[in-house]
Coordinates of N, CA, C and O in Angstrom, one line a residue:
X1 N -80.7 10.9 -27.3 CA -80.4 12.3 -27.0 C -81.4 12.8 -26.0 O -81.1 13.6 -25.1
X2 N -82.7 12.5 -26.2 CA -83.7 13.0 -25.2 C -83.4 12.6 -23.8 O -83.6 13.4 -22.9
X3 N -82.9 11.4 -23.6 CA -82.6 10.9 -22.3 C -81.4 11.7 -21.7 O -81.5 12.1 -20.5
X4 N -80.4 12.0 -22.5 CA -79.3 12.8 -22.0 C -79.8 14.2 -21.7 O -79.4 14.8 -20.6
X5 N -80.6 14.8 -22.5 CA -81.1 16.2 -22.2 C -81.9 16.1 -20.9 O -81.9 17.0 -20.1
X6 N -82.8 15.1 -20.8 CA -83.6 15.0 -19.6 C -82.8 14.8 -18.3 O -83.1 15.4 -17.3
X7 N -81.7 14.0 -18.4 CA -80.8 13.9 -17.3 C -80.1 15.2 -16.9 O -80.0 15.6 -15.8
X8 N -79.6 15.9 -17.9 CA -79.0 17.2 -17.7 C -80.0 18.1 -17.1 O -79.7 18.8 -16.1
X9 N -81.2 18.2 -17.6 CA -82.2 19.1 -17.1 C -82.5 18.7 -15.6 O -82.6 19.6 -14.8
X10 N -82.6 17.4 -15.3 CA -82.9 17.0 -13.9 C -81.8 17.4 -13.0 O -82.0 17.9 -11.9
X11 N -80.5 17.3 -13.5 CA -79.4 17.7 -12.6 C -79.4 19.2 -12.4 O -79.2 19.7 -11.3
X12 N -79.7 20.0 -13.4 CA -79.8 21.4 -13.3 C -80.9 21.8 -12.3 O -80.8 22.8 -11.5
X13 N -82.1 21.1 -12.4 CA -83.2 21.4 -11.5 C -82.8 21.1 -10.1 O -83.1 21.9 -9.1
X14 N -82.0 20.0 -9.9 CA -81.6 19.7 -8.5 C -80.6 20.7 -8.0 O -80.7 21.1 -6.8
X15 N -79.7 21.2 -8.8 CA -78.8 22.2 -8.4 C -79.5 23.5 -8.1 O -79.2 24.2 -7.1
X16 N -80.5 23.9 -8.9 CA -81.3 25.1 -8.7 C -82.1 25.0 -7.4 O -82.3 26.0 -6.7
X17 N -82.6 23.8 -7.1 CA -83.5 23.7 -5.9 C -82.7 23.9 -4.7 O -83.2 24.3 -3.7
X18 N -81.4 23.6 -4.7 CA -80.5 23.8 -3.6 C -80.0 25.2 -3.4 O -79.5 25.6 -2.4
X19 N -80.2 26.0 -4.4 CA -79.6 27.4 -4.4 C -80.3 28.2 -3.4 O -79.6 29.1 -2.8
X20 N -81.6 28.0 -3.0 CA -82.3 28.9 -2.1 C -82.0 28.5 -0.7 O -82.4 29.3 0.2
X21 N -81.5 27.4 -0.4 CA -81.3 27.0 1.0 C -80.0 27.4 1.5 O -79.0 27.3 0.8
X22 N -79.9 27.7 2.8 CA -78.6 28.1 3.4 C -77.8 26.9 3.7 O -78.3 25.8 4.1
X23 N -76.5 26.9 3.5 CA -75.6 25.8 3.8 C -75.6 25.5 5.3 O -75.8 26.4 6.1
X24 N -75.3 24.3 5.6 CA -75.2 24.0 7.1 C -74.0 24.7 7.6 O -73.0 24.8 7.0
X25 N -74.1 25.2 8.9 CA -73.0 26.0 9.4 C -71.6 25.2 9.5 O -70.6 25.8 9.4
X26 N -71.7 23.9 9.6 CA -70.4 23.2 9.7 C -69.8 22.8 8.4 O -68.7 22.4 8.3
X27 N -70.5 23.0 7.3 CA -70.0 22.7 6.0 C -70.3 23.8 5.0 O -71.4 24.0 4.6
X28 N -69.3 24.5 4.5 CA -69.6 25.6 3.6 C -70.0 25.1 2.2 O -69.7 23.9 1.9
X29 N -70.8 25.9 1.5 CA -71.2 25.5 0.2 C -70.0 25.3 -0.8 O -69.1 26.1 -0.7
X30 N -70.1 24.3 -1.7 CA -69.1 24.1 -2.7 C -69.2 25.2 -3.8 O -70.3 25.6 -4.1
X31 N -68.1 25.7 -4.3 CA -68.2 26.6 -5.4 C -68.7 25.9 -6.7 O -68.5 24.7 -6.9
X32 N -69.4 26.7 -7.5 CA -70.0 26.1 -8.7 C -68.8 25.7 -9.7 O -68.8 24.5 -10.1
X33 N -67.9 26.6 -9.9 CA -66.8 26.3 -10.8 C -65.7 25.4 -10.2 O -65.4 25.6 -9.0
X34 N -65.2 24.5 -10.9 CA -64.1 23.6 -10.4 C -64.5 22.5 -9.6 O -63.7 21.7 -9.2
X35 N -65.8 22.4 -9.2 CA -66.3 21.3 -8.4 C -67.0 20.3 -9.3 O -67.9 20.6 -10.1
X36 N -66.6 19.0 -9.2 CA -67.3 18.0 -10.0 C -68.7 17.7 -9.3 O -68.7 17.3 -8.1
X37 N -69.8 17.9 -10.0 CA -71.1 17.7 -9.5 C -71.6 16.3 -9.9 O -71.6 16.0 -11.1
X38 N -72.1 15.5 -9.0 CA -72.5 14.1 -9.3 C -74.0 14.0 -8.9 O -74.3 14.3 -7.8
X39 N -74.8 13.5 -9.8 CA -76.3 13.3 -9.5 C -76.4 12.2 -8.5 O -75.8 11.1 -8.6
X40 N -77.2 12.4 -7.5 CA -77.5 11.4 -6.4 C -79.0 11.4 -6.2 O -79.7 12.4 -6.4
X41 N -79.4 10.3 -5.6 CA -80.8 10.2 -5.2 C -81.0 10.8 -3.8 O -80.0 11.2 -3.2
X42 N -82.2 10.8 -3.2 CA -82.4 11.4 -1.9 C -81.6 10.6 -0.8 O -81.3 11.2 0.2
X43 N -81.2 9.4 -1.0 CA -80.5 8.6 -0.1 C -79.0 8.8 -0.2 O -78.2 8.3 0.5
X44 N -78.6 9.6 -1.3 CA -77.2 9.9 -1.5 C -76.5 8.9 -2.4 O -75.3 8.9 -2.6
X45 N -77.2 8.0 -3.1 CA -76.7 7.0 -4.0 C -76.8 7.5 -5.4 O -77.7 8.1 -5.8
X46 N -75.8 7.1 -6.3 CA -75.9 7.4 -7.7 C -77.0 6.6 -8.3 O -77.3 5.5 -7.9
X47 N -77.7 7.2 -9.4 CA -78.8 6.5 -10.0 C -78.4 5.3 -10.8 O -79.3 4.5 -11.2
X48 N -77.2 5.1 -11.2 CA -76.8 4.0 -12.0 C -75.3 3.6 -11.6 O -74.7 4.4 -10.9
X49 N -74.8 2.5 -12.2 CA -73.4 2.1 -11.9 C -72.4 3.1 -12.4 O -71.4 3.3 -11.8
X50 N -72.8 3.8 -13.5 CA -71.9 4.9 -14.1 C -72.5 6.2 -13.7 O -73.6 6.5 -13.9
X51 N -71.7 7.0 -13.0 CA -72.2 8.3 -12.5 C -72.6 9.3 -13.6 O -72.1 9.3 -14.7
X52 N -73.6 10.1 -13.2 CA -74.0 11.2 -14.1 C -73.4 12.5 -13.5 O -73.6 12.8 -12.3
X53 N -72.5 13.2 -14.2 CA -71.7 14.3 -13.7 C -71.9 15.5 -14.5 O -72.2 15.5 -15.7
X54 N -71.6 16.7 -13.8 CA -71.5 18.0 -14.5 C -70.3 18.7 -13.9 O -69.9 18.5 -12.7
X55 N -69.6 19.5 -14.7 CA -68.5 20.3 -14.3 C -68.5 21.6 -14.9 O -68.7 21.7 -16.2
X56 N -68.5 22.7 -14.2 CA -68.5 24.1 -14.7 C -67.1 24.7 -14.6 O -66.5 24.7 -13.5
X57 N -66.6 25.2 -15.7 CA -65.3 25.8 -15.8 C -65.2 26.9 -16.8 O -65.5 26.7 -18.0
X58 N -64.9 28.1 -16.4 CA -64.7 29.2 -17.3 C -65.8 29.4 -18.3 O -65.5 29.5 -19.5
X59 N -67.0 29.4 -17.9 CA -68.1 29.7 -18.9 C -68.5 28.5 -19.7 O -69.4 28.6 -20.6
X60 N -68.0 27.3 -19.4 CA -68.4 26.1 -20.1 C -68.8 25.0 -19.1 O -68.2 24.8 -18.1
X61 N -69.9 24.3 -19.4 CA -70.3 23.2 -18.6 C -70.2 21.9 -19.4 O -70.5 21.9 -20.6
X62 N -69.7 20.9 -18.8 CA -69.5 19.6 -19.5 C -70.0 18.5 -18.5 O -70.0 18.7 -17.3
X63 N -70.5 17.5 -19.1 CA -71.1 16.4 -18.2 C -71.1 15.1 -19.0 O -70.8 15.0 -20.2
X64 N -71.3 14.1 -18.2 CA -71.4 12.7 -18.7 C -72.5 11.9 -18.1 O -72.8 12.2 -16.9
X65 N -73.1 11.1 -18.9 CA -74.1 10.2 -18.4 C -73.7 8.8 -18.8 O -72.7 8.6 -19.5
X66 N -74.4 7.7 -18.5 CA -74.0 6.4 -18.8 C -73.7 6.2 -20.3 O -72.8 5.4 -20.7
X67 N -74.4 6.9 -21.2 CA -74.2 6.6 -22.7 C -73.5 7.8 -23.4 O -73.0 7.6 -24.5
X68 N -73.7 9.0 -22.9 CA -73.3 10.2 -23.7 C -72.5 11.2 -22.8 O -72.6 11.2 -21.6
X69 N -71.9 12.1 -23.5 CA -71.3 13.3 -22.9 C -71.9 14.5 -23.5 O -72.4 14.5 -24.6
X70 N -72.0 15.6 -22.7 CA -72.7 16.8 -23.1 C -71.8 18.0 -22.8 O -70.9 17.9 -21.9
X71 N -71.9 19.1 -23.5 CA -71.2 20.3 -23.2 C -72.0 21.5 -23.7 O -72.8 21.4 -24.6
X72 N -71.8 22.6 -23.0 CA -72.5 23.9 -23.4 C -71.8 25.0 -22.8 O -71.0 24.9 -21.9
X73 N -72.1 26.2 -23.3 CA -71.6 27.4 -22.7 C -72.7 27.8 -21.6 O -73.8 27.3 -21.7
X74 N -72.3 28.6 -20.6 CA -73.2 29.1 -19.7 C -72.8 30.4 -19.1 O -71.6 30.8 -19.2
X75 N -73.8 31.2 -18.6 CA -73.5 32.4 -18.0 C -74.3 32.5 -16.7 O -75.4 31.9 -16.6
X76 N -73.8 33.1 -15.7 CA -74.6 33.3 -14.4 C -75.4 34.6 -14.6 O -74.9 35.6 -15.0
X77 N -76.7 34.5 -14.1 CA -77.6 35.6 -14.1 C -78.2 35.7 -12.7 O -79.2 35.0 -12.5
X78 N -77.6 36.5 -11.9 CA -78.1 36.6 -10.5 C -77.9 35.2 -9.8 O -76.8 34.7 -9.8
X79 N -79.0 34.6 -9.3 CA -78.9 33.3 -8.7 C -79.2 32.2 -9.7 O -79.3 31.0 -9.3
X80 N -79.3 32.5 -11.0 CA -79.6 31.5 -12.0 C -78.5 31.3 -13.0 O -77.5 32.0 -13.0
X81 N -78.7 30.4 -13.9 CA -77.8 30.0 -14.9 C -78.5 30.1 -16.3 O -79.7 29.6 -16.4
X82 N -77.8 30.5 -17.3 CA -78.4 30.5 -18.7 C -77.4 29.7 -19.5 O -76.2 29.9 -19.5
X83 N -78.0 28.7 -20.2 CA -77.2 27.8 -21.0 C -77.3 28.1 -22.5 O -78.4 28.4 -23.0
X84 N -76.2 27.9 -23.2 CA -76.2 28.0 -24.7 C -76.6 26.7 -25.3 O -77.0 25.8 -24.6
X85 N -76.5 26.5 -26.6 CA -76.8 25.3 -27.2 C -76.0 24.1 -26.6 O -74.8 24.3 -26.4
X86 N -76.7 23.0 -26.4 CA -76.0 21.8 -25.8 C -75.6 20.9 -26.9 O -76.4 20.6 -27.8
X87 N -74.3 20.5 -26.9 CA -73.8 19.5 -27.8 C -73.6 18.2 -27.1 O -73.3 18.2 -25.9
X88 N -73.7 17.1 -27.8 CA -73.5 15.8 -27.2 C -72.6 14.9 -28.0 O -72.5 15.1 -29.2
X89 N -72.0 14.0 -27.4 CA -71.2 13.0 -28.1 C -71.4 11.6 -27.4 O -71.7 11.6 -26.2
X90 N -71.1 10.6 -28.2 CA -71.3 9.2 -27.6 C -70.0 8.7 -27.1 O -68.9 9.1 -27.4

């Protein structure tokens, strides 16, 4: 479980790190909701054979890692996100 939470936390940190930068003029920023987010390294490659993903829809975030799935409620607060209790399943 700690690995899943650590991966989720790393993905959230990567998403928040990108929030302050302006999108490139030729490519508009993807909306948070309805967009499948996939963790990538700096070269653009997935960290493992099975992707680590997050999806935000109607106040719920869900994701998957190589071994587990996670879900939680979330709310937007200005430029940030606040997450409710995280549940996981194998």
